[in-house]
Structures are given as C-alpha cells and as structure tokens.
Coordinates of C-alpha atoms and ligand atoms in Angstrom, one line a residue:
S265 CA -0.1 0.1 -0.1
A266 CA 2.6 2.3 1.0
G267 CA 3.7 1.9 -3.4
V268 CA 7.4 1.3 -3.5
I269 CA 10.4 4.3 -4.1
T270 CA 12.9 3.5 -7.1
L271 CA 16.7 4.5 -5.4
D272 CA 17.5 6.9 -7.7
P273 CA 20.3 4.7 -9.6
G274 CA 23.1 7.7 -9.2
Y275 CA 22.6 7.9 -5.5
K276 CA 25.7 7.3 -3.9
N277 CA 27.2 4.9 -1.4
T278 CA 24.3 4.0 -0.2
G279 CA 26.5 1.0 1.7
S280 CA 27.8 -0.6 -1.4
C281 CA 31.0 0.6 -2.8
E282 CA 34.2 0.2 -5.5
S283 CA 37.5 -1.4 -3.7
A284 CA 40.2 -2.2 -5.2
I285 CA 41.3 -3.6 -2.1
T286 CA 40.0 -7.3 -1.6
Y287 CA 38.6 -9.3 -4.6
L288 CA 36.3 -12.5 -3.4
D289 CA 34.6 -15.2 -6.3
G290 CA 32.2 -16.2 -3.5
E291 CA 31.2 -19.4 -5.3
K292 CA 34.9 -20.3 -7.2
G293 CA 35.9 -20.4 -3.0
I294 CA 38.8 -17.4 -4.8
L295 CA 40.4 -14.6 -2.3
R296 CA 43.0 -12.0 -3.2
Y297 CA 44.7 -8.9 -1.7
R298 CA 45.6 -6.4 -4.1
G299 CA 45.2 -9.9 -7.5
Y300 CA 47.9 -11.3 -5.0
A301 CA 46.4 -15.1 -4.0
I302 CA 45.4 -15.3 -0.2
E303 CA 47.3 -19.5 -0.3
D304 CA 50.6 -17.4 -2.0
L305 CA 50.3 -15.1 1.0
A306 CA 49.4 -17.0 3.8
E307 CA 52.9 -19.3 2.8
K308 CA 55.5 -16.5 1.7
A309 CA 53.9 -13.2 3.1
N310 CA 54.5 -11.5 6.7
F311 CA 51.9 -10.2 8.6
L312 CA 53.5 -7.0 8.2
E313 CA 54.2 -7.3 4.4
V314 CA 50.3 -7.8 3.9
A315 CA 49.3 -5.1 5.6
Y316 CA 51.4 -2.6 4.6
L317 CA 50.4 -4.5 0.8
L318 CA 46.5 -3.9 1.9
I319 CA 47.0 -0.4 2.9
F320 CA 48.7 1.1 0.4
G321 CA 48.5 -1.6 -2.3
E322 CA 52.0 -2.4 -3.3
L323 CA 54.4 -5.3 -1.6
P324 CA 56.9 -3.5 0.1
N325 CA 60.6 -3.4 -0.8
K326 CA 63.0 -4.1 2.3
E327 CA 63.5 -0.6 3.1
Q328 CA 59.6 0.3 2.9
L329 CA 58.8 -2.2 5.1
D330 CA 61.9 -1.3 7.6
K331 CA 60.4 2.2 7.4
F332 CA 56.7 1.5 8.1
H333 CA 58.0 -0.8 10.4
S334 CA 60.1 1.4 13.1
D335 CA 57.9 3.6 12.0
I336 CA 55.0 1.6 13.7
K337 CA 57.4 0.8 16.6
A338 CA 57.6 4.8 16.8
N339 CA 53.9 5.0 17.4
S340 CA 53.4 2.5 19.6
E341 CA 53.4 4.3 23.0
V342 CA 50.1 4.4 24.7
D343 CA 48.7 8.2 27.6
E344 CA 50.1 6.2 30.4
D345 CA 46.1 7.6 31.8
V346 CA 44.9 5.2 29.3
K347 CA 45.8 2.3 32.2
K348 CA 43.2 3.9 33.9
I349 CA 40.2 3.2 31.4
V350 CA 41.5 -0.6 31.5
D351 CA 41.7 -0.2 35.0
S352 CA 38.2 0.5 35.5
F353 CA 36.9 -2.2 33.7
P354 CA 35.7 -5.2 35.8
R355 CA 38.4 -8.0 34.7
T356 CA 35.1 -10.3 33.7
A357 CA 34.4 -7.9 30.8
H358 CA 34.5 -9.1 27.3
P359 CA 37.5 -8.2 26.0
M360 CA 36.2 -6.6 22.9
G361 CA 33.7 -4.6 24.7
V362 CA 36.8 -3.5 26.4
L363 CA 39.3 -3.0 23.1
S364 CA 36.3 -0.4 21.8
S365 CA 36.2 1.3 24.3
L366 CA 40.0 1.7 24.4
T367 CA 40.3 2.4 20.7
S368 CA 37.6 5.3 20.7
A369 CA 39.0 6.5 24.0
L370 CA 42.7 7.2 21.8
T371 CA 40.7 10.1 20.2
A372 CA 41.2 12.0 23.0
F373 CA 45.1 11.4 23.3
N374 CA 45.8 11.8 19.6
P375 CA 44.1 14.8 19.0
S376 CA 45.8 15.2 15.7
C377 CA 44.5 12.1 14.3
V378 CA 40.7 13.5 13.5
D379 CA 41.2 15.9 11.4
I380 CA 42.9 14.5 7.7
N381 CA 43.8 16.8 5.3
S382 CA 45.9 15.4 3.5
E383 CA 47.9 11.9 3.0
E384 CA 51.4 12.8 5.3
D385 CA 48.1 13.3 8.5
M386 CA 46.7 9.7 7.2
Y387 CA 49.9 7.9 7.5
N388 CA 50.4 9.0 10.5
A389 CA 47.7 8.2 12.5
I390 CA 47.8 4.9 10.4
V391 CA 50.9 3.9 12.0
K392 CA 49.6 5.3 15.5
I393 CA 47.2 3.2 15.6
M394 CA 49.4 -0.4 13.5
G395 CA 51.4 0.2 17.0
K396 CA 48.6 1.5 19.8
F397 CA 46.0 -1.6 18.8
P398 CA 48.1 -4.9 19.5
V399 CA 49.2 -2.6 22.8
L400 CA 45.5 -1.9 23.7
A401 CA 45.0 -6.0 23.2
A402 CA 47.4 -7.0 25.2
W403 CA 46.7 -4.2 28.1
T404 CA 43.0 -6.0 27.3
L405 CA 44.3 -9.5 29.0
R406 CA 46.5 -8.9 30.9
R407 CA 43.9 -6.8 32.7
R408 CA 41.6 -10.0 32.8
N409 CA 44.9 -11.9 34.1
S410 CA 45.7 -9.6 36.2
K411 CA 49.6 -8.9 35.1
P412 CA 51.4 -5.4 35.2
Y413 CA 50.5 -3.5 31.7
D414 CA 54.0 -3.9 29.6
Y415 CA 54.9 -2.8 26.1
G416 CA 56.9 -5.2 23.8
N417 CA 60.6 -5.0 22.7
A418 CA 61.8 -3.3 19.6
S419 CA 63.8 -6.0 18.8
L420 CA 61.3 -8.4 17.9
G421 CA 59.3 -8.5 15.0
Y422 CA 55.7 -7.7 15.4
V423 CA 53.5 -10.2 15.8
E424 CA 56.7 -11.6 17.5
N425 CA 55.6 -8.8 19.7
M426 CA 52.2 -8.8 20.1
L427 CA 53.1 -12.4 22.0
Y428 CA 55.6 -10.7 24.1
M429 CA 52.8 -8.4 25.2
M430 CA 50.4 -10.0 25.7
F431 CA 52.0 -13.4 27.7
K432 CA 55.4 -12.2 28.8
K433 CA 55.7 -12.6 33.4
P434 CA 57.4 -10.0 35.2
N435 CA 60.9 -11.0 36.0
E436 CA 61.2 -14.0 33.6
E437 CA 62.8 -14.2 29.7
Y438 CA 59.6 -15.1 27.6
K439 CA 61.1 -17.6 24.9
L440 CA 59.1 -17.4 21.3
N441 CA 58.5 -20.2 20.2
P442 CA 58.1 -20.1 16.4
V443 CA 55.9 -22.3 15.3
V444 CA 53.9 -20.7 17.7
V445 CA 54.6 -17.5 16.0
D446 CA 54.2 -18.8 12.4
A447 CA 50.8 -19.9 12.8
L448 CA 49.5 -16.4 14.4
D449 CA 51.5 -15.0 11.8
K450 CA 49.5 -16.5 9.2
L451 CA 45.7 -16.1 10.7
L452 CA 46.4 -12.4 11.0
I453 CA 47.5 -12.9 7.3
L454 CA 43.5 -15.2 6.3
H455 CA 41.2 -12.8 8.5
A456 CA 43.9 -9.3 7.3
D457 CA 40.7 -8.1 4.8
H458 CA 37.9 -9.7 3.5
E459 CA 35.8 -7.0 0.9
Q460 CA 32.9 -5.4 2.3
N461 CA 32.1 -7.6 5.6
C462 CA 29.9 -5.9 8.5
S463 CA 32.9 -5.2 10.8
T464 CA 34.4 -3.4 7.6
S465 CA 31.6 -1.6 6.5
T466 CA 31.0 -0.7 10.0
V467 CA 34.4 1.2 9.2
R468 CA 33.6 3.0 5.8
I469 CA 30.1 3.9 6.8
V470 CA 30.9 6.1 10.0
G471 CA 34.2 7.2 8.7
S472 CA 32.6 9.0 6.1
S473 CA 31.0 10.9 8.7
H474 CA 34.6 12.3 8.8
A475 CA 34.9 11.0 11.8
G476 CA 39.0 10.1 13.2
L477 CA 40.1 6.4 11.8
F478 CA 40.2 5.7 15.6
A479 CA 36.3 6.5 16.0
S480 CA 35.6 4.3 13.4
L481 CA 38.2 2.0 13.7
S482 CA 36.2 1.4 17.3
A483 CA 33.0 1.0 15.5
G484 CA 34.6 -2.0 13.9
V485 CA 35.6 -3.8 16.9
S486 CA 32.3 -3.5 18.1
A487 CA 30.5 -5.0 14.5
L488 CA 33.1 -7.7 14.6
W489 CA 32.6 -8.9 18.7
G490 CA 29.2 -10.4 17.3
P491 CA 28.6 -14.6 17.6
L492 CA 28.1 -14.0 13.7
H493 CA 30.4 -12.4 12.5
G494 CA 34.2 -12.2 14.2
G495 CA 32.8 -13.5 17.7
A496 CA 31.9 -17.3 15.8
N497 CA 35.5 -18.4 16.4
Q498 CA 34.7 -18.2 20.1
A499 CA 31.0 -19.3 20.0
V500 CA 32.5 -22.4 17.9
I501 CA 35.1 -23.4 20.2
E502 CA 32.0 -23.3 22.9
M503 CA 30.0 -25.3 20.7
L504 CA 32.8 -28.1 20.3
E505 CA 33.6 -27.7 23.8
G506 CA 29.5 -28.3 24.6
I507 CA 29.5 -31.3 22.1
K508 CA 32.3 -32.8 23.7
E509 CA 30.3 -32.6 27.4
D510 CA 27.7 -34.0 26.2
G511 CA 29.7 -37.4 24.6
G512 CA 30.6 -36.0 21.5
D513 CA 27.1 -37.2 19.9
T514 CA 27.7 -34.6 16.6
A515 CA 24.5 -36.5 15.4
K516 CA 22.5 -35.0 17.8
Y517 CA 23.7 -31.5 17.0
M518 CA 23.7 -32.2 13.1
E519 CA 19.6 -32.9 13.6
K520 CA 19.2 -29.2 15.6
A521 CA 21.0 -26.5 13.3
K522 CA 18.5 -28.6 10.7
D523 CA 15.1 -27.8 13.3
K524 CA 14.2 -25.0 12.5
N525 CA 12.5 -24.7 16.0
D526 CA 16.1 -24.5 17.1
S527 CA 17.6 -21.4 17.2
F528 CA 21.5 -23.4 17.5
R529 CA 23.2 -23.5 14.3
L530 CA 26.5 -24.4 13.3
M531 CA 28.8 -21.7 14.4
G532 CA 31.7 -21.4 12.0
F533 CA 29.6 -22.7 9.8
G534 CA 27.7 -20.9 6.7
H535 CA 28.4 -17.6 5.1
R536 CA 26.5 -14.4 3.4
V537 CA 29.0 -15.3 0.4
Y538 CA 30.5 -18.0 -0.1
K539 CA 28.2 -20.6 -1.4
N540 CA 31.5 -23.0 -1.6
F541 CA 34.2 -23.8 0.9
D542 CA 36.6 -20.6 2.1
P543 CA 39.4 -20.8 1.0
R544 CA 40.2 -19.2 4.2
A545 CA 39.5 -22.6 6.4
K546 CA 41.0 -24.6 3.8
I547 CA 44.5 -23.4 5.2
I548 CA 43.3 -23.0 8.0
K549 CA 42.5 -26.7 9.2
K550 CA 45.9 -28.0 7.1
S551 CA 47.7 -25.1 9.8
A552 CA 45.0 -26.8 12.7
D553 CA 46.6 -30.2 12.2
E554 CA 50.4 -28.9 11.8
V555 CA 50.4 -27.0 14.3
L556 CA 49.0 -28.9 17.2
G557 CA 52.1 -31.5 15.6
D558 CA 54.4 -29.8 16.2
L559 CA 53.6 -28.8 19.5
G560 CA 52.5 -32.2 20.4
V561 CA 49.0 -30.9 21.8
E562 CA 46.0 -33.8 21.9
D563 CA 42.8 -31.5 21.2
P564 CA 39.7 -33.9 21.2
V565 CA 38.1 -31.0 19.7
L566 CA 39.8 -31.2 16.5
S567 CA 38.2 -34.6 16.0
I568 CA 34.1 -33.6 17.2
A569 CA 35.4 -31.0 14.6
K570 CA 36.6 -33.1 11.6
G571 CA 33.6 -34.9 12.7
L572 CA 31.2 -32.4 12.1
E573 CA 32.2 -31.4 8.7
K574 CA 32.0 -34.8 7.5
Q575 CA 28.6 -34.8 8.3
A576 CA 28.0 -31.5 7.3
L577 CA 29.4 -32.5 3.1
E578 CA 26.6 -35.4 3.4
D579 CA 24.3 -34.1 4.4
D580 CA 21.6 -32.7 2.4
Y581 CA 20.8 -29.6 4.3
F582 CA 23.9 -28.2 4.1
V583 CA 24.8 -29.4 1.0
K584 CA 20.8 -28.2 -0.6
R585 CA 22.4 -24.8 1.3
K586 CA 25.4 -24.8 0.7
L587 CA 27.2 -23.8 3.5
Y588 CA 30.7 -24.6 4.6
P589 CA 33.6 -23.5 7.5
N590 CA 34.6 -20.4 7.3
V591 CA 37.1 -18.6 8.7
D592 CA 36.3 -19.2 11.7
F593 CA 35.8 -23.4 12.5
Y594 CA 39.2 -24.2 13.0
S595 CA 40.6 -20.8 13.9
G596 CA 39.8 -21.5 17.7
I597 CA 41.8 -24.8 17.6
I598 CA 45.6 -23.2 17.1
Y599 CA 44.2 -20.2 19.2
R600 CA 44.1 -22.9 22.2
A601 CA 46.4 -23.8 20.8
L602 CA 48.8 -21.2 21.0
G603 CA 47.5 -20.6 24.3
I604 CA 45.1 -17.7 23.3
P605 CA 42.3 -18.0 26.3
T606 CA 39.0 -18.5 23.9
E607 CA 37.2 -15.1 25.0
M608 CA 40.4 -13.1 23.6
F609 CA 40.2 -15.0 20.1
T610 CA 38.0 -12.2 18.7
V611 CA 40.5 -9.9 19.6
M612 CA 42.8 -12.3 17.5
F613 CA 40.6 -11.9 14.2
A614 CA 41.1 -8.0 14.8
L615 CA 44.0 -7.9 15.2
G616 CA 44.3 -9.3 11.9
R617 CA 41.9 -7.3 10.1
L618 CA 42.8 -3.8 11.3
P619 CA 44.9 -3.4 8.0
G620 CA 42.0 -4.2 5.9
W621 CA 40.0 -2.0 8.1
I622 CA 43.0 0.8 7.7
A623 CA 43.5 -0.2 3.9
Q624 CA 39.3 0.6 3.8
W625 CA 38.8 3.4 5.4
R626 CA 41.3 5.1 3.4
E627 CA 39.8 4.3 0.1
M628 CA 36.8 5.6 1.3
R629 CA 38.9 8.7 2.2
L630 CA 41.2 9.3 -1.1
K631 CA 38.5 8.8 -3.1
K632 CA 36.4 12.0 -1.1
E633 CA 33.0 9.3 -1.0
P634 CA 30.4 11.2 0.5
I635 CA 28.9 10.3 3.7
G636 CA 26.9 6.8 4.0
R637 CA 23.6 6.9 3.4
P638 CA 21.8 3.7 2.7
R639 CA 18.7 4.0 1.3
Q640 CA 15.3 1.9 2.5
I641 CA 12.3 0.7 0.7
Y642 CA 9.6 1.9 3.0
V643 CA 6.2 -0.8 3.5
G644 CA 4.5 1.2 6.1
E645 CA 1.7 3.2 6.5
N646 CA 0.3 5.9 4.4
L647 CA -0.9 9.0 5.8
R648 CA -3.2 9.2 8.2
P649 CA -4.9 11.5 10.2
F650 CA -4.0 12.8 13.8
V651 CA -6.7 11.2 16.6
E652 CA -6.9 12.8 20.0
V653 CA -5.7 10.4 23.0
S654 CA -9.8 10.2 24.2
K655 CA -10.6 8.6 20.9
R656 CA -8.0 6.5 20.6
Ligands
SDX227 C1 32.8 -14.2 9.5 O1 31.1 -11.1 5.6 C2 32.5 -11.9 6.2 O2 32.9 -11.7 4.7 C3 32.5 -11.7 7.4 C4 33.3 -12.9 7.5 C5 35.2 -12.0 7.2 O3 36.1 -12.5 7.3 O4 34.6 -10.8 7.6 O5 33.9 -13.8 6.3 C6 33.6 -13.6 9.2 O6 31.8 -13.2 9.9 C7 32.3 -15.6 9.1 C8 30.3 -16.0 9.6 C9 31.1 -16.3 10.9 N1 29.8 -16.8 11.4 C10 28.9 -18.4 11.6 O7 30.3 -19.2 10.6 C11 27.9 -17.9 12.5 C12 27.7 -18.6 12.3 N2 26.7 -19.1 10.5 C13 25.6 -18.1 10.3 O8 24.5 -17.3 11.5 C14 25.6 -18.4 9.5 O9 25.8 -18.5 8.1 C15 25.7 -17.2 8.4 C16 25.4 -15.4 10.0 C17 27.9 -16.2 8.2 C18 25.5 -16.6 6.7 O10 24.4 -16.1 7.5 P1 22.6 -15.9 6.5 O11 22.8 -15.2 5.4 O12 21.3 -15.4 7.3 O13 22.3 -17.1 5.9 P2 22.1 -18.0 5.1 O14 20.7 -16.4 4.5 O15 22.6 -17.7 3.7 O16 21.0 -19.4 4.8 C19 20.4 -19.7 4.3 C20 20.3 -20.9 5.3 C21 18.9 -20.7 6.0 O17 18.0 -21.5 6.5 P3 16.9 -21.8 5.6 O18 15.8 -20.4 5.8 O19 17.4 -21.2 3.3 O20 16.0 -23.5 5.9 O21 21.0 -21.3 5.7 C22 20.8 -21.7 7.2 C23 19.6 -20.2 7.6 O22 19.0 -20.8 8.7 N3 22.2 -21.5 7.9 C24 22.7 -22.3 9.2 C25 23.1 -22.1 8.9 N4 23.8 -20.6 8.2 C26 22.4 -20.9 7.4 N5 22.0 -23.4 9.6 C27 22.8 -24.2 10.3 N6 23.9 -23.4 10.7 C28 24.3 -22.6 9.8 N7 25.1 -22.2 10.7

C-alpha cells in the first residue's frame, strides 16, 4: 500500500562501493588481496608485508617495510592515563568491549588524528593505530589476568611483539616459539581483509562522516564482536566443548542445527558470500593439524570438528544450502593450542583485520566518498489523520 520507492540509480554511497583492495568469488572460493592469491600470501609473506600491501596497494621492498615497521614502533606508546581506563573495567569484562572502548579513547589522547587533510595526516594516524592497537589488545588480556601492563620489545617483529606483550611474565624471560609465531602470523594474514563484510562496512560508513580513524575502527571492533561475525570463533569452541561434554554426539547437534524450532546454529558454518569452501578455512584446517602436531597438542575438539565437517558435507540440508566451514571454524582450535584464551579469540580476529579496516577507510577517504547513506524501501503506513488520545 505504501508503494515502492525506485532508488535513484545515481544515489551514491548507499552502503555498496567500488573497491580495489580485496577480490572474492563466493561461488569459486577465491580470495585475493590487491590481486595476490590468499594461498600465496599465507605461505610466502608475513603479516606486516600483507598489512602494507592492503593499505598502500603494493608489496613493500625491504626498505619500505623496514621504514613502516620502525614508524609503527616509534608510535606504539600509549598514554599512561589509558591504563586508568583499562583499570576501570571489571576483570570479567569481554575483551572486545574493552578494546572497542580503548580504541575510541585513543582519539582523546591523539587529537591530531581526527582532522585528516593530507596523506601525511593519514600516514601518521595509520602508524599510530598500527602501533597502539596491539598494545591495547595486550593490556586488555593482562587486565583479565591481573598482570602489569607493559610495552613490547623493540627488537622483536610485529607479530612476535604481540605474543610478547600478551604473555610475558614479570621477571621471566619470554621464549618465543617459532611454530607459534608462524601460526599466528598466518592466521593474521588470513583475517586481514574480506571486502565489504559487516565490520568493514561499519568502519567505512562511520569514517564517511569524517569521524576520526580511531572512532571508526572502534565501531568496527564492536561490529566484529557479534557471534554471527567475528565472535563466531569463540562461539565455535564453546559449541565444540559443549558437544564434547555431551559425549561427542555430533549427529544430535546436526539435527538441532536443522531443526527450525531450535535456535541452535552450527557455528563456523555458512557465509553471506561463500557458497563454496571458504579458502581461508582450507588453509586453517591444514595449519591446525600442523601446529597441533608440532606443538604436541592433543585437542579432542579437533576430531569433533572434523567429524561435524564430514557429516555436514554429506548432509542434504547443508549441501543444498551450500553451508561450508568458514574462517572461524578451525581458527579457535589453533588459537587455543597457541595458549590464547577463548575470550580473546575475537580480539585476535580484530588484530588481523586491523590493516584491512585501515585500507578500506583510507580508500574511502582518498576517493573523497560522500557520507554513507543507505536507502530503504518504505513499507509502513500511508498518511493518516492524528487522533486525540481521548478518542483512541
Ligand atoms: C565471518 O561477511 C564476511 O566476509 C564475514 C567474514 C569476514 O572475514 O569478515 O567472513 C567473517 O563473519 C564468517 C561467518 C561467521 N559466522 C558464523 O559462523 C555463525 C554461523 N553462521 C551463520 O549464522 C550464517 O551462516 C551467517 C551469519 C554466516 C550467514 O547468515 P545468513 O546469510 O542468514 O545465512 P543464509 O541466509 O545464507 O542461510 C541460508 C539457510 C537458512 O536456512 P533456510 O531459511 O534456507 O531454511 O541456511 C541456514 C539458514 O537458517 N543456515 C544455517 C547456518 N547458516 C545458515 N543453518 C545451520 N547452521 C548455520 N551455521
């Protein structure tokens, strides 16, 4: 009755956009960052190289990479007063809520990062957040574990430093395990960007109002938190643990997932775009076997996960709906083997997605895109006369 509004085809920035950063083909299970296959990048590049590639469009040479890393290190200090904000949270607060708040709070301590009027302004804001975000993530974990907040070790690599800041114990030397570093580096690469997903679209639309980069990223952290999005990696492990506690009866949970009267979903399965295997899930599944083998970790939930995957791939309900494992299905098993607590899994996703969010924000700002303004099809009431309360 309301009629249908024909959207003006010229209406710009309605939530979809042109982008040159990430290409994915959901039917064929293809994912490329700036034209490079995810399989090549995961095997041959390191995370900071991929971050540079996503943000600036080209793989860096050694000099460019070294300068990027040194500029990040030079900007990784976080104002001491931010520690008072960390301390104000209950130790049981979910790390994603803490991280989103701390990321937004950075604006107050770095006001120069709000008015972006040049590529130099942009670069300064980018190296600041690339340096400070891992510190905030580490402090978030250390708050939960009642450990002192510290800074990294400038002699370490970007990913090594993340582990060092999260797990170094006072008065003890922290020994980095190369298997752990390599596994985390690969996971971060696989999470680095994924075109216009929920959290990236959030960063772009908040950034399109010219709110600062840190405020835009804080909104992206909040969007990623949801269990249907980045929060799924935590939900997968909780689901697998529940199945294990329930005697490992995967068939029962397959039926629950198909029961329309049951809200239970097979977490880590399905995708808005991939209607084929998520290429990242393939790589992570292989890496899970390698990492757990190298670390000598026996995790019963890995065999439960593989059992669920096998059953789903043979089940009409899942096959017909093209529900395959996604990036979140196996990643938590590796994080757990690396000693990362479950409630930090989505923070690890955010650490990986940071350069993708930055790249997408930078692209939107460089293209001087107008403020985001999705349109709607109005399906509500037509015009009607007001009725006095005495007559309602
Ligand atoms: C990420 O967009 C991105 O790129 C995201 C991401 C990234 O890198 O940024 O890839 C990261 O968020 C991965 C997704 C993580 N989320 C989960 O694993 C949560 C579990 N999966 C879902 O809830 C679901 O599959 C979504 C949210 C991912 C997609 O939801 P949709 O678009 O609503 O799913 P759909 O419309 O394609 O579903 C089609 C059918 C429906 O049944 P019918 O109404 O047709 O009978 O499949 C069913 C759904 O009910 N279905 C599931 C299911 N996912 C979809 N049934 C059981 N278990 C599931 N997981």
